[in-house]
């Protein structure tokens, strides 16, 4: 097996362990990531609107 596959499976195993051992914290992490992505998308939309309406 190459290193990339080993690290990928180790990452998946860690995520599953984190999900099952601390579901409340895992949901908070996911909500934080999704909130950040939403904020970034809104910032890009605002930028594009200002760029083309000015």
PDB file of N, CA and C in Angstrom:
ATOM      1  N   UNK A   1       0.843  -1.188   0.000  1.00  0.00           N
ATOM      2  CA  UNK A   1       0.000   0.000   0.000  1.00  0.00           C
ATOM      3  C   UNK A   1       0.884   1.246   0.000  1.00  0.00           C
ATOM      4  N   UNK A   2       0.426   2.252  -0.703  1.00  0.00           N
ATOM      5  CA  UNK A   2       1.214   3.478  -0.696  1.00  0.00           C
ATOM      6  C   UNK A   2       0.786   4.383   0.465  1.00  0.00           C
ATOM      7  N   UNK A   3       1.580   5.372   0.734  1.00  0.00           N
ATOM      8  CA  UNK A   3       1.379   6.249   1.888  1.00  0.00           C
ATOM      9  C   UNK A   3       0.067   7.021   1.795  1.00  0.00           C
ATOM     10  N   UNK A   4      -0.327   7.419   0.597  1.00  0.00           N
ATOM     11  CA  UNK A   4      -1.558   8.194   0.440  1.00  0.00           C
ATOM     12  C   UNK A   4      -2.773   7.386   0.887  1.00  0.00           C
ATOM     13  N   UNK A   5      -2.827   6.110   0.517  1.00  0.00           N
ATOM     14  CA  UNK A   5      -3.947   5.263   0.935  1.00  0.00           C
ATOM     15  C   UNK A   5      -3.961   5.055   2.441  1.00  0.00           C
ATOM     16  N   UNK A   6      -2.791   4.852   3.007  1.00  0.00           N
ATOM     17  CA  UNK A   6      -2.701   4.644   4.456  1.00  0.00           C
ATOM     18  C   UNK A   6      -3.183   5.885   5.202  1.00  0.00           C
ATOM     19  N   UNK A   7      -2.733   7.060   4.780  1.00  0.00           N
ATOM     20  CA  UNK A   7      -3.147   8.302   5.442  1.00  0.00           C
ATOM     21  C   UNK A   7      -4.636   8.573   5.237  1.00  0.00           C
ATOM     22  N   UNK A   8      -5.154   8.240   4.065  1.00  0.00           N
ATOM     23  CA  UNK A   8      -6.585   8.437   3.813  1.00  0.00           C
ATOM     24  C   UNK A   8      -7.417   7.565   4.737  1.00  0.00           C
ATOM     25  N   UNK A   9      -7.060   6.288   4.830  1.00  0.00           N
ATOM     26  CA  UNK A   9      -7.812   5.384   5.705  1.00  0.00           C
ATOM     27  C   UNK A   9      -7.651   5.751   7.172  1.00  0.00           C
ATOM     28  N   UNK A  10      -6.473   6.211   7.555  1.00  0.00           N
ATOM     29  CA  UNK A  10      -6.259   6.658   8.934  1.00  0.00           C
ATOM     30  C   UNK A  10      -7.122   7.876   9.234  1.00  0.00           C
ATOM     31  N   UNK A  11      -7.230   8.791   8.276  1.00  0.00           N
ATOM     32  CA  UNK A  11      -8.083   9.969   8.459  1.00  0.00           C
ATOM     33  C   UNK A  11      -9.549   9.595   8.579  1.00  0.00           C
ATOM     34  N   UNK A  12      -9.999   8.676   7.745  1.00  0.00           N
ATOM     35  CA  UNK A  12     -11.394   8.218   7.805  1.00  0.00           C
ATOM     36  C   UNK A  12     -11.665   7.536   9.151  1.00  0.00           C
ATOM     37  N   UNK A  13     -10.736   6.691   9.585  1.00  0.00           N
ATOM     38  CA  UNK A  13     -10.897   6.013  10.870  1.00  0.00           C
ATOM     39  C   UNK A  13     -10.947   7.019  12.011  1.00  0.00           C
ATOM     40  N   UNK A  14     -10.099   8.032  11.972  1.00  0.00           N
ATOM     41  CA  UNK A  14     -10.108   9.060  13.014  1.00  0.00           C
ATOM     42  C   UNK A  14     -11.427   9.820  13.020  1.00  0.00           C
ATOM     43  N   UNK A  15     -11.930  10.179  11.838  1.00  0.00           N
ATOM     44  CA  UNK A  15     -13.202  10.896  11.771  1.00  0.00           C
ATOM     45  C   UNK A  15     -14.347  10.059  12.316  1.00  0.00           C
ATOM     46  N   UNK A  16     -14.377   8.781  11.970  1.00  0.00           N
ATOM     47  CA  UNK A  16     -15.425   7.907  12.496  1.00  0.00           C
ATOM     48  C   UNK A  16     -15.314   7.752  14.008  1.00  0.00           C
ATOM     49  N   UNK A  17     -14.092   7.602  14.514  1.00  0.00           N
ATOM     50  CA  UNK A  17     -13.893   7.509  15.959  1.00  0.00           C
ATOM     51  C   UNK A  17     -14.380   8.782  16.644  1.00  0.00           C
ATOM     52  N   UNK A  18     -14.019   9.931  16.096  1.00  0.00           N
ATOM     53  CA  UNK A  18     -14.438  11.215  16.665  1.00  0.00           C
ATOM     54  C   UNK A  18     -15.955  11.350  16.626  1.00  0.00           C
ATOM     55  N   UNK A  19     -16.566  10.927  15.524  1.00  0.00           N
ATOM     56  CA  UNK A  19     -18.013  11.015  15.372  1.00  0.00           C
ATOM     57  C   UNK A  19     -18.731  10.169  16.408  1.00  0.00           C
ATOM     58  N   UNK A  20     -18.258   8.950  16.629  1.00  0.00           N
ATOM     59  CA  UNK A  20     -18.942   8.052  17.554  1.00  0.00           C
ATOM     60  C   UNK A  20     -18.582   8.288  19.013  1.00  0.00           C
ATOM     61  N   UNK A  21     -17.396   8.796  19.278  1.00  0.00           N
ATOM     62  CA  UNK A  21     -16.996   9.012  20.666  1.00  0.00           C
ATOM     63  C   UNK A  21     -17.454  10.361  21.208  1.00  0.00           C
ATOM     64  N   UNK A  22     -17.637  11.347  20.346  1.00  0.00           N
ATOM     65  CA  UNK A  22     -18.050  12.686  20.792  1.00  0.00           C
ATOM     66  C   UNK A  22     -18.990  13.306  19.755  1.00  0.00           C
ATOM     67  N   UNK A  23     -20.225  12.798  19.658  1.00  0.00           N
ATOM     68  CA  UNK A  23     -21.121  13.292  18.606  1.00  0.00           C
ATOM     69  C   UNK A  23     -21.499  14.765  18.758  1.00  0.00           C
ATOM     70  N   UNK A  24     -21.618  15.254  19.989  1.00  0.00           N
ATOM     71  CA  UNK A  24     -21.967  16.669  20.184  1.00  0.00           C
ATOM     72  C   UNK A  24     -20.859  17.575  19.658  1.00  0.00           C
ATOM     73  N   UNK A  25     -19.622  17.248  19.992  1.00  0.00           N
ATOM     74  CA  UNK A  25     -18.495  18.046  19.513  1.00  0.00           C
ATOM     75  C   UNK A  25     -18.335  17.928  18.004  1.00  0.00           C
ATOM     76  N   UNK A  26     -18.594  16.733  17.480  1.00  0.00           N
ATOM     77  CA  UNK A  26     -18.485  16.534  16.032  1.00  0.00           C
ATOM     78  C   UNK A  26     -19.517  17.389  15.296  1.00  0.00           C
ATOM     79  N   UNK A  27     -20.735  17.450  15.832  1.00  0.00           N
ATOM     80  CA  UNK A  27     -21.763  18.273  15.176  1.00  0.00           C
ATOM     81  C   UNK A  27     -21.413  19.750  15.262  1.00  0.00           C
ATOM     82  N   UNK A  28     -20.807  20.174  16.365  1.00  0.00           N
ATOM     83  CA  UNK A  28     -20.377  21.570  16.478  1.00  0.00           C
ATOM     84  C   UNK A  28     -19.288  21.895  15.465  1.00  0.00           C
ATOM     85  N   UNK A  29     -18.374  20.960  15.257  1.00  0.00           N
ATOM     86  CA  UNK A  29     -17.313  21.170  14.273  1.00  0.00           C
ATOM     87  C   UNK A  29     -17.909  21.284  12.878  1.00  0.00           C
ATOM     88  N   UNK A  30     -18.825  20.383  12.537  1.00  0.00           N
ATOM     89  CA  UNK A  30     -19.449  20.407  11.216  1.00  0.00           C
ATOM     90  C   UNK A  30     -20.240  21.695  11.031  1.00  0.00           C
ATOM     91  N   UNK A  31     -20.989  22.105  12.043  1.00  0.00           N
ATOM     92  CA  UNK A  31     -21.746  23.360  11.952  1.00  0.00           C
ATOM     93  C   UNK A  31     -20.818  24.550  11.771  1.00  0.00           C
ATOM     94  N   UNK A  32     -19.694  24.543  12.445  1.00  0.00           N
ATOM     95  CA  UNK A  32     -18.720  25.626  12.289  1.00  0.00           C
ATOM     96  C   UNK A  32     -18.137  25.673  10.886  1.00  0.00           C
ATOM     97  N   UNK A  33     -17.814  24.514  10.346  1.00  0.00           N
ATOM     98  CA  UNK A  33     -17.263  24.458   8.984  1.00  0.00           C
ATOM     99  C   UNK A  33     -18.293  24.935   7.979  1.00  0.00           C
ATOM    100  N   UNK A  34     -19.528  24.445   8.122  1.00  0.00           N
ATOM    101  CA  UNK A  34     -20.580  24.858   7.191  1.00  0.00           C
ATOM    102  C   UNK A  34     -20.886  26.352   7.315  1.00  0.00           C
ATOM    103  N   UNK A  35     -20.845  26.877   8.518  1.00  0.00           N
ATOM    104  CA  UNK A  35     -21.048  28.310   8.711  1.00  0.00           C
ATOM    105  C   UNK A  35     -19.958  29.132   8.048  1.00  0.00           C
ATOM    106  N   UNK A  36     -18.728  28.660   8.149  1.00  0.00           N
ATOM    107  CA  UNK A  36     -17.611  29.351   7.498  1.00  0.00           C
ATOM    108  C   UNK A  36     -17.756  29.322   5.978  1.00  0.00           C
ATOM    109  N   UNK A  37     -18.134  28.170   5.445  1.00  0.00           N
ATOM    110  CA  UNK A  37     -18.331  28.064   4.000  1.00  0.00           C
ATOM    111  C   UNK A  37     -19.472  28.965   3.531  1.00  0.00           C
ATOM    112  N   UNK A  38     -20.525  29.036   4.328  1.00  0.00           N
ATOM    113  CA  UNK A  38     -21.651  29.898   3.976  1.00  0.00           C
ATOM    114  C   UNK A  38     -21.219  31.364   3.975  1.00  0.00           C
ATOM    115  N   UNK A  39     -20.471  31.761   4.997  1.00  0.00           N
ATOM    116  CA  UNK A  39     -19.984  33.137   5.060  1.00  0.00           C
ATOM    117  C   UNK A  39     -19.085  33.481   3.883  1.00  0.00           C
ATOM    118  N   UNK A  40     -18.225  32.542   3.502  1.00  0.00           N
ATOM    119  CA  UNK A  40     -17.344  32.771   2.357  1.00  0.00           C
ATOM    120  C   UNK A  40     -18.150  32.902   1.071  1.00  0.00           C
ATOM    121  N   UNK A  41     -19.159  32.058   0.905  1.00  0.00           N
ATOM    122  CA  UNK A  41     -19.993  32.120  -0.301  1.00  0.00           C
ATOM    123  C   UNK A  41     -20.762  33.436  -0.357  1.00  0.00           C
ATOM    124  N   UNK A  42     -21.280  33.874   0.777  1.00  0.00           N
ATOM    125  CA  UNK A  42     -22.003  35.148   0.810  1.00  0.00           C
ATOM    126  C   UNK A  42     -21.076  36.315   0.493  1.00  0.00           C
ATOM    127  N   UNK A  43     -19.830  36.246   0.960  1.00  0.00           N
ATOM    128  CA  UNK A  43     -18.873  37.304   0.669  1.00  0.00           C
ATOM    129  C   UNK A  43     -18.556  37.362  -0.829  1.00  0.00           C
ATOM    130  N   UNK A  44     -18.416  36.205  -1.453  1.00  0.00           N
ATOM    131  CA  UNK A  44     -18.154  36.171  -2.893  1.00  0.00           C
ATOM    132  C   UNK A  44     -19.355  36.708  -3.663  1.00  0.00           C
ATOM    133  N   UNK A  45     -20.552  36.337  -3.256  1.00  0.00           N
ATOM    134  CA  UNK A  45     -21.766  36.829  -3.919  1.00  0.00           C
ATOM    135  C   UNK A  45     -21.864  38.342  -3.789  1.00  0.00           C
ATOM    136  N   UNK A  46     -21.616  38.863  -2.596  1.00  0.00           N
ATOM    137  CA  UNK A  46     -21.660  40.314  -2.378  1.00  0.00           C
ATOM    138  C   UNK A  46     -20.620  41.019  -3.243  1.00  0.00           C
ATOM    139  N   UNK A  47     -19.417  40.464  -3.309  1.00  0.00           N
ATOM    140  CA  UNK A  47     -18.367  41.035  -4.135  1.00  0.00           C
ATOM    141  C   UNK A  47     -18.793  41.074  -5.601  1.00  0.00           C
ATOM    142  N   UNK A  48     -19.325  39.976  -6.102  1.00  0.00           N
ATOM    143  CA  UNK A  48     -19.733  39.930  -7.512  1.00  0.00           C
ATOM    144  C   UNK A  48     -20.880  40.900  -7.783  1.00  0.00           C
ATOM    145  N   UNK A  49     -21.825  40.990  -6.856  1.00  0.00           N
ATOM    146  CA  UNK A  49     -22.927  41.941  -7.054  1.00  0.00           C
ATOM    147  C   UNK A  49     -22.417  43.363  -7.092  1.00  0.00           C
ATOM    148  N   UNK A  50     -21.507  43.713  -6.192  1.00  0.00           N
ATOM    149  CA  UNK A  50     -20.951  45.057  -6.183  1.00  0.00           C
ATOM    150  C   UNK A  50     -20.087  45.332  -7.407  1.00  0.00           C
ATOM    151  N   UNK A  51     -19.430  44.319  -7.885  1.00  0.00           N
ATOM    152  CA  UNK A  51     -18.566  44.460  -9.048  1.00  0.00           C
ATOM    153  C   UNK A  51     -19.381  44.771 -10.300  1.00  0.00           C
ATOM    154  N   UNK A  52     -20.516  44.111 -10.461  1.00  0.00           N
ATOM    155  CA  UNK A  52     -21.301  44.272 -11.690  1.00  0.00           C
ATOM    156  C   UNK A  52     -22.408  45.318 -11.597  1.00  0.00           C
ATOM    157  N   UNK A  53     -22.712  45.810 -10.407  1.00  0.00           N
ATOM    158  CA  UNK A  53     -23.750  46.845 -10.297  1.00  0.00           C
ATOM    159  C   UNK A  53     -23.153  48.237 -10.175  1.00  0.00           C
ATOM    160  N   UNK A  54     -21.875  48.335  -9.960  1.00  0.00           N
ATOM    161  CA  UNK A  54     -21.255  49.657  -9.811  1.00  0.00           C
ATOM    162  C   UNK A  54     -20.876  50.241 -11.135  1.00  0.00           C
TER     163      UNK A  54
END
